Coordinates of C-alpha atoms in Angstrom, one line a residue:
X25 CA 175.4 -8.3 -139.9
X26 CA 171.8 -7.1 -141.0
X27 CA 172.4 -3.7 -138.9
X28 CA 175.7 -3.4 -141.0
X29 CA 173.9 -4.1 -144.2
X30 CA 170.8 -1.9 -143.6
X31 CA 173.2 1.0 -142.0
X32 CA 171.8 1.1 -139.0
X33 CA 173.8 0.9 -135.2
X34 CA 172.7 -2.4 -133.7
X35 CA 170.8 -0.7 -130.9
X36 CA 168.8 1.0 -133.9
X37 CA 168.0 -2.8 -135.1
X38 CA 167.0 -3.8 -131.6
X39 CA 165.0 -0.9 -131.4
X40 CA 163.4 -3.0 -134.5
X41 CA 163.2 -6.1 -132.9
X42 CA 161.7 -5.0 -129.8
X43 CA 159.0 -2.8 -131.5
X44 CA 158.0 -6.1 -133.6
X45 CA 157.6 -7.7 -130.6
X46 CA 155.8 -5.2 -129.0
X47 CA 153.3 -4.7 -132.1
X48 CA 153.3 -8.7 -131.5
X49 CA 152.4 -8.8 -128.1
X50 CA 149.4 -6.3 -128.5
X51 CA 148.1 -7.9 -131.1
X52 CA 148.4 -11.5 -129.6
X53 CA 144.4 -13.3 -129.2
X54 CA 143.2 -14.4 -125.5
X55 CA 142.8 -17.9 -127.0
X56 CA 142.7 -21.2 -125.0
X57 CA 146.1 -22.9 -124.0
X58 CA 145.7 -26.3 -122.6
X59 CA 148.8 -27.3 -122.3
X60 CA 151.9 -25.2 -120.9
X61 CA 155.4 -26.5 -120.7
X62 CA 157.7 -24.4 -118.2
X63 CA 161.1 -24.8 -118.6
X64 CA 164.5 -23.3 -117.9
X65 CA 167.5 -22.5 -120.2
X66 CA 171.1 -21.3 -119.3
X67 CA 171.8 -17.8 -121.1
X68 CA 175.0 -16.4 -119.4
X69 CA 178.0 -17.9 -117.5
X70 CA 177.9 -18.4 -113.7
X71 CA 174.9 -19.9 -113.5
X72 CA 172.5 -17.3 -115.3
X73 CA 169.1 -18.8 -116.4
X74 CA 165.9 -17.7 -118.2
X75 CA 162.5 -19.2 -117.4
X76 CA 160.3 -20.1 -120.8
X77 CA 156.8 -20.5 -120.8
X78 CA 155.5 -22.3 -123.9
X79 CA 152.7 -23.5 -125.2
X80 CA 153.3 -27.2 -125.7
X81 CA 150.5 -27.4 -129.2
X82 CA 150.9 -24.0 -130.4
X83 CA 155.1 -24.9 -130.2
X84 CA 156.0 -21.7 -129.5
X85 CA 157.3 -19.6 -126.7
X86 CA 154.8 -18.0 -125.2
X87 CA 156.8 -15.3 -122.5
X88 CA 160.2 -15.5 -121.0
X89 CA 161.6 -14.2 -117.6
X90 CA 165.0 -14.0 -115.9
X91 CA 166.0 -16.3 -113.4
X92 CA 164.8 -19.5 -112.5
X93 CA 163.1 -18.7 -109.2
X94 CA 159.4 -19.5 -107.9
X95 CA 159.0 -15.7 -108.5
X96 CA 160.0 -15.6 -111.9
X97 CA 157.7 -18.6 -112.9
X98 CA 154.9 -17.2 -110.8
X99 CA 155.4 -13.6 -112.6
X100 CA 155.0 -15.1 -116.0
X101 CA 151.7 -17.5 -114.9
X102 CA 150.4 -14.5 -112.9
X103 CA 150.3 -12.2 -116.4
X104 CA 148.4 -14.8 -118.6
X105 CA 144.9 -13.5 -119.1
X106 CA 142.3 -14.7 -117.1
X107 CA 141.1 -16.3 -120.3
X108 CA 144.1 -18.2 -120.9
X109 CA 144.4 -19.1 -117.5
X110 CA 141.4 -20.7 -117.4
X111 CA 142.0 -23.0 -119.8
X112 CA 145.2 -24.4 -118.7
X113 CA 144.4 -28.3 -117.6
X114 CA 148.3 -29.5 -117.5
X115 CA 151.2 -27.9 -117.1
X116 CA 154.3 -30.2 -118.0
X117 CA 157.6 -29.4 -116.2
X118 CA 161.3 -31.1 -114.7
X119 CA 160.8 -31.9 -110.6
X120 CA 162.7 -28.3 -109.7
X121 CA 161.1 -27.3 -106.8
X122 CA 160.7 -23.4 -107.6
X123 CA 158.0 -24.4 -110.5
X124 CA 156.3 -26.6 -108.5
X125 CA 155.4 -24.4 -106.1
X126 CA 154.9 -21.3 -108.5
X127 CA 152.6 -23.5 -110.2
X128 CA 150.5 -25.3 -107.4
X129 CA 150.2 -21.0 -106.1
X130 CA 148.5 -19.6 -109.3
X131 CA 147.8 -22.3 -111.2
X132 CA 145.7 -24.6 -108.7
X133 CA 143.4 -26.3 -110.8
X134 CA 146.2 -27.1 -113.1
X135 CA 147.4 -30.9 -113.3
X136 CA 151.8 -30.9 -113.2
X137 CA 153.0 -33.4 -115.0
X138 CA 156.8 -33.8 -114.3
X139 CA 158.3 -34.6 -118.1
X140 CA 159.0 -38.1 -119.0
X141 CA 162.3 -37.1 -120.4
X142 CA 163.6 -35.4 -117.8
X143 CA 162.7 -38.1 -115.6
X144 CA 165.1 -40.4 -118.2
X145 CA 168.1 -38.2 -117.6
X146 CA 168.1 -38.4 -113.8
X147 CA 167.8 -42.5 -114.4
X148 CA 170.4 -42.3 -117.3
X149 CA 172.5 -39.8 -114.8
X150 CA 172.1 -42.9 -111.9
X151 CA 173.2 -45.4 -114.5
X152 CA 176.1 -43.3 -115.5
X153 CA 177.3 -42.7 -111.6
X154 CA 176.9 -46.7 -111.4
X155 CA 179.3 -47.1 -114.2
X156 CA 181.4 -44.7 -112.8
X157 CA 181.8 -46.8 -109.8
X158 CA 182.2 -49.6 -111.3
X159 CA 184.6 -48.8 -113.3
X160 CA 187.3 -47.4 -111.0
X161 CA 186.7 -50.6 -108.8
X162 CA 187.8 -52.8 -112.1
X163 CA 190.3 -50.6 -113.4
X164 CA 192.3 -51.1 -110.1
X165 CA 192.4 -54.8 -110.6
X166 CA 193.1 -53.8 -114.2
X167 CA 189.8 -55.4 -115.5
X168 CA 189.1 -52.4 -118.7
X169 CA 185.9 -54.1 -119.5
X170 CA 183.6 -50.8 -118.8
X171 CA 186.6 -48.7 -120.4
X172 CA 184.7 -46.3 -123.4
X173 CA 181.3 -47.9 -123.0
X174 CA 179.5 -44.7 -121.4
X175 CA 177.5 -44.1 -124.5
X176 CA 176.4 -47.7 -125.0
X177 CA 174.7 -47.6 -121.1
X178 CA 172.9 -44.3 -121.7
X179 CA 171.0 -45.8 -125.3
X180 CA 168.4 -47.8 -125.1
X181 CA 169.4 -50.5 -128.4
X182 CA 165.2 -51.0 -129.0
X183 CA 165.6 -54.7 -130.5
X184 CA 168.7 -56.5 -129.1
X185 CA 169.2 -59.2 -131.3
X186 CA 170.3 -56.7 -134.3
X187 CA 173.9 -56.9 -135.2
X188 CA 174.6 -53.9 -134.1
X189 CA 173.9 -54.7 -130.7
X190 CA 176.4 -57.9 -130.8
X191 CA 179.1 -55.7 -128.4
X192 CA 176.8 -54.4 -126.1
X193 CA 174.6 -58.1 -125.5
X194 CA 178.5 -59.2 -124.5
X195 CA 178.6 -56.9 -122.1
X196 CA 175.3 -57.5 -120.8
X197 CA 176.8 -61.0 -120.4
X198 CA 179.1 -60.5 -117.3
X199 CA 177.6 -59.8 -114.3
X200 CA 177.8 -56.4 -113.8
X201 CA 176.2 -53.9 -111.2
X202 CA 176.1 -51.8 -114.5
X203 CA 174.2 -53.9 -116.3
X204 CA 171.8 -54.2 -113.6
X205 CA 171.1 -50.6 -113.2
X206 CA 170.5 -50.2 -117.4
X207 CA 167.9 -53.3 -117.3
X208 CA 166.2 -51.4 -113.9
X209 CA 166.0 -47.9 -115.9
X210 CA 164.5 -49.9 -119.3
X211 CA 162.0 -51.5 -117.0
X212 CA 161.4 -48.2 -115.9
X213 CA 159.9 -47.6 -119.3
X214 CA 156.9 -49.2 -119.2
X215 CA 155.5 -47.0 -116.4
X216 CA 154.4 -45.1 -119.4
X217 CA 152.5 -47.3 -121.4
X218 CA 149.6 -47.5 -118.7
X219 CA 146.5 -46.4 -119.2
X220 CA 145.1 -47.6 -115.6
X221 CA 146.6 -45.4 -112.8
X222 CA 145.8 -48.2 -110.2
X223 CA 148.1 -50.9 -112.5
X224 CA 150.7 -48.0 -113.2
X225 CA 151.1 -48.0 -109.4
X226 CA 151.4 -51.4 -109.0
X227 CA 154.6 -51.0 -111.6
X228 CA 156.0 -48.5 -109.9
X229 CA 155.4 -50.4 -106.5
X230 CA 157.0 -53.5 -108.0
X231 CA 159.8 -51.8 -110.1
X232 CA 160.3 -49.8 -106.9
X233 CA 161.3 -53.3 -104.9
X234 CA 163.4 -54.3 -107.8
X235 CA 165.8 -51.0 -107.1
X236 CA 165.7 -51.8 -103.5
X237 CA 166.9 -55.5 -103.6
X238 CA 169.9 -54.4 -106.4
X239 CA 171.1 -52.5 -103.5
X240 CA 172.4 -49.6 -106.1
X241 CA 172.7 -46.3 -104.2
X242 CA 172.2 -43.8 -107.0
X243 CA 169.4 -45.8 -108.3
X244 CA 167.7 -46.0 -105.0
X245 CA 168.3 -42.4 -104.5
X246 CA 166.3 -42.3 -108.1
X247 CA 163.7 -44.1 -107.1
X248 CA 163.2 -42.5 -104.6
X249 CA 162.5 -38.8 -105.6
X250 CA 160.6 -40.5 -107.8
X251 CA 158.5 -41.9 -105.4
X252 CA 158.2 -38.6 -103.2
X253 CA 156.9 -37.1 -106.9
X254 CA 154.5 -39.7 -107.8
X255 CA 151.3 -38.0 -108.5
X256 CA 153.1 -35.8 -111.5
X257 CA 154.3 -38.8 -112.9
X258 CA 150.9 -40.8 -113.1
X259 CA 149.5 -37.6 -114.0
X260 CA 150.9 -38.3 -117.6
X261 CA 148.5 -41.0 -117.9
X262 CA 145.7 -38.3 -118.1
X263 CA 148.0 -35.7 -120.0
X264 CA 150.1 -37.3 -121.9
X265 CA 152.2 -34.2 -122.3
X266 CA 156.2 -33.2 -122.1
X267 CA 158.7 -30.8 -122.7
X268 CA 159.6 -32.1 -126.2
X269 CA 159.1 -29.2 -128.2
X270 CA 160.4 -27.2 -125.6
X271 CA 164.2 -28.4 -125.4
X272 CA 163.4 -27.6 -129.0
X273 CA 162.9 -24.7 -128.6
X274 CA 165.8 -24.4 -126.1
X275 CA 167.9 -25.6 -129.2
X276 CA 166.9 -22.5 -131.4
X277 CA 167.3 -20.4 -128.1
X278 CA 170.9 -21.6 -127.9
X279 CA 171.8 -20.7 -131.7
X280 CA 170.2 -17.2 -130.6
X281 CA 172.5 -16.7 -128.1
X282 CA 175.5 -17.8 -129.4
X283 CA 174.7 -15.5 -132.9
X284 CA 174.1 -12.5 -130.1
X285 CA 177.7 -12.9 -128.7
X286 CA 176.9 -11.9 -125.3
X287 CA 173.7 -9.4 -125.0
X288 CA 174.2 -7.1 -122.2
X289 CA 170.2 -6.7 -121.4
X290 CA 168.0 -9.4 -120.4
X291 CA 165.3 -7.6 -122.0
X292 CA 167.0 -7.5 -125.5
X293 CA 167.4 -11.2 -125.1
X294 CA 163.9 -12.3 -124.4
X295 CA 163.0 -9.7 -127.5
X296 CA 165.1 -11.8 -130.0
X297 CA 163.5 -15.1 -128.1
X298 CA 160.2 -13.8 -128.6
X299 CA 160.7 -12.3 -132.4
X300 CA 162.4 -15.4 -133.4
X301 CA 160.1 -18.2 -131.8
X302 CA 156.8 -16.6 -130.4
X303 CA 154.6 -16.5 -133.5
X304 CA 153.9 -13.6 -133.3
X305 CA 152.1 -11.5 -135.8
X306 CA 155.1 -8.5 -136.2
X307 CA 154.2 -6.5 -139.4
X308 CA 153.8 -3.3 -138.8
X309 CA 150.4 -2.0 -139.5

């Protein structure tokens, strides 16, 4: 639309974008980053993904590669500036293995903090697989109780005796292995209020023994990778840091690419990415 009214060809207005970006990037200050958030965002069908780098108090994106692969996480931490990479103390990030290790390689003073809220999906996705369960074991003695109540297992309610939490405190009521599995991933929740790693670990111990005597596979299974990942998670306590403002960021990314239609190049992607959400200073001179 804006190459149509300017009466340009849209490669003519990429050429725009990707020379602002370029002016951008020249012009961009070696200034201290303390926080990084890496994170990954589908851009194409069959499974085609970008890596973003932001900066988690700047709240913007800071450089964007293709792929989600320890190489295309490395590439992007590899370019910083020495300067900026110096001053990186946490980097927040999901449990995928490929950061992890891109990461703990060129980043190793670096604290990882694995993001709280992705941490609540894989316990809202164990939850869910519970209900799941459940469900078809009820439904084929024609008991619809869990029938439409997905939703209600994956919120949280804060204060329960509200009205509008009437329906779900009867469900809570019966004894269900779902309802069970929802109190164990609230409980989870207080992991993050500690300030003292040594009582955090005695939670996670404790809350740990909880999931093993409910006897709930995908919550043990939870727990578990948890467990195997428990330095990044207590490493909140010191860097209280997540990926927040990046899945907003993702958001905005997502309106990008579904504006673009489909964009043939990687590289014009990651200009409109950059142009849109870096911060960049772009005027020309």
């Amino acid at each position: 639309g804006a190459a149509r009214l300017a009466g340009i060809t849209a490669d003519e207005a990429d050429g725009v974008l990707e020379r602002a970006v370029a002016r951008g990037l020249a012009r961009r200050e070696e200034e201290a980053i303390p926080s990084l958030g890496l994170d990954e965002k589908a851009i194409r069908k069959h499974h085609r993904y970008a890596t973003i780098l932001s900066d988690i108090e700047g709240g913007r994106v800071y450089e964007v590669a293709e792929g989600r692969t320890t190489e295309a996480a490395a590439g992007l931490l590899r370019d910083l500036p020495e300067a900026v990479r110096a001053s990186i103390e946490a980097v927040a990030m999901d449990m995928w293995p490929a950061y992890i290790r891109a990461v703990t390689e060129q980043l190793p003073e670096a604290s990882i903090v694995f993001d709280r809220f992705h941490v609540s999906k894989h316990l809202n996705e164990a939850v869910d697989k519970v209900r799941r369960g459940e469900h078809r074991a009820l439904g084929a003695a024609g008991n619809l109780l869990l029938a439409g109540t997905k939703y209600q297992w994956l919120k949280t309610h804060g204060d329960m005796r509200l009205k509008s939490a009437i329906e779900f405190r009867e469900l809570l009521a019966h004894d269900l292995q779902t309802g069970t599995a929802w109190s164990l991933k609230e409980m989870f929740r207080h992991c993050w209020s500690y300030r003292s790693p040594a009582w955090a670990m005695r939670f996670f111990d404790s809350w740990q023994e909880s999931v093993k005597a409910s006897g709930l596979k995908p919550m043990e299974k939870v727990a578990a990778m948890l467990a195997d990942h428990a330095s990044g998670l207590f490493n909140y306590l010191f860097f209280p840091i997540t990926n927040a403002a990046a899945e907003g960021l993702n958001s905005m990314i997502q309106h990008l690419r579904v504006a673009a239609r489909g964009l043939p190049r990687f590289e014009t992607f990651r200009a409109r990415i950059l142009f849109h959400l870096g911060k960049l200073a772009l005027h020309p001179a």
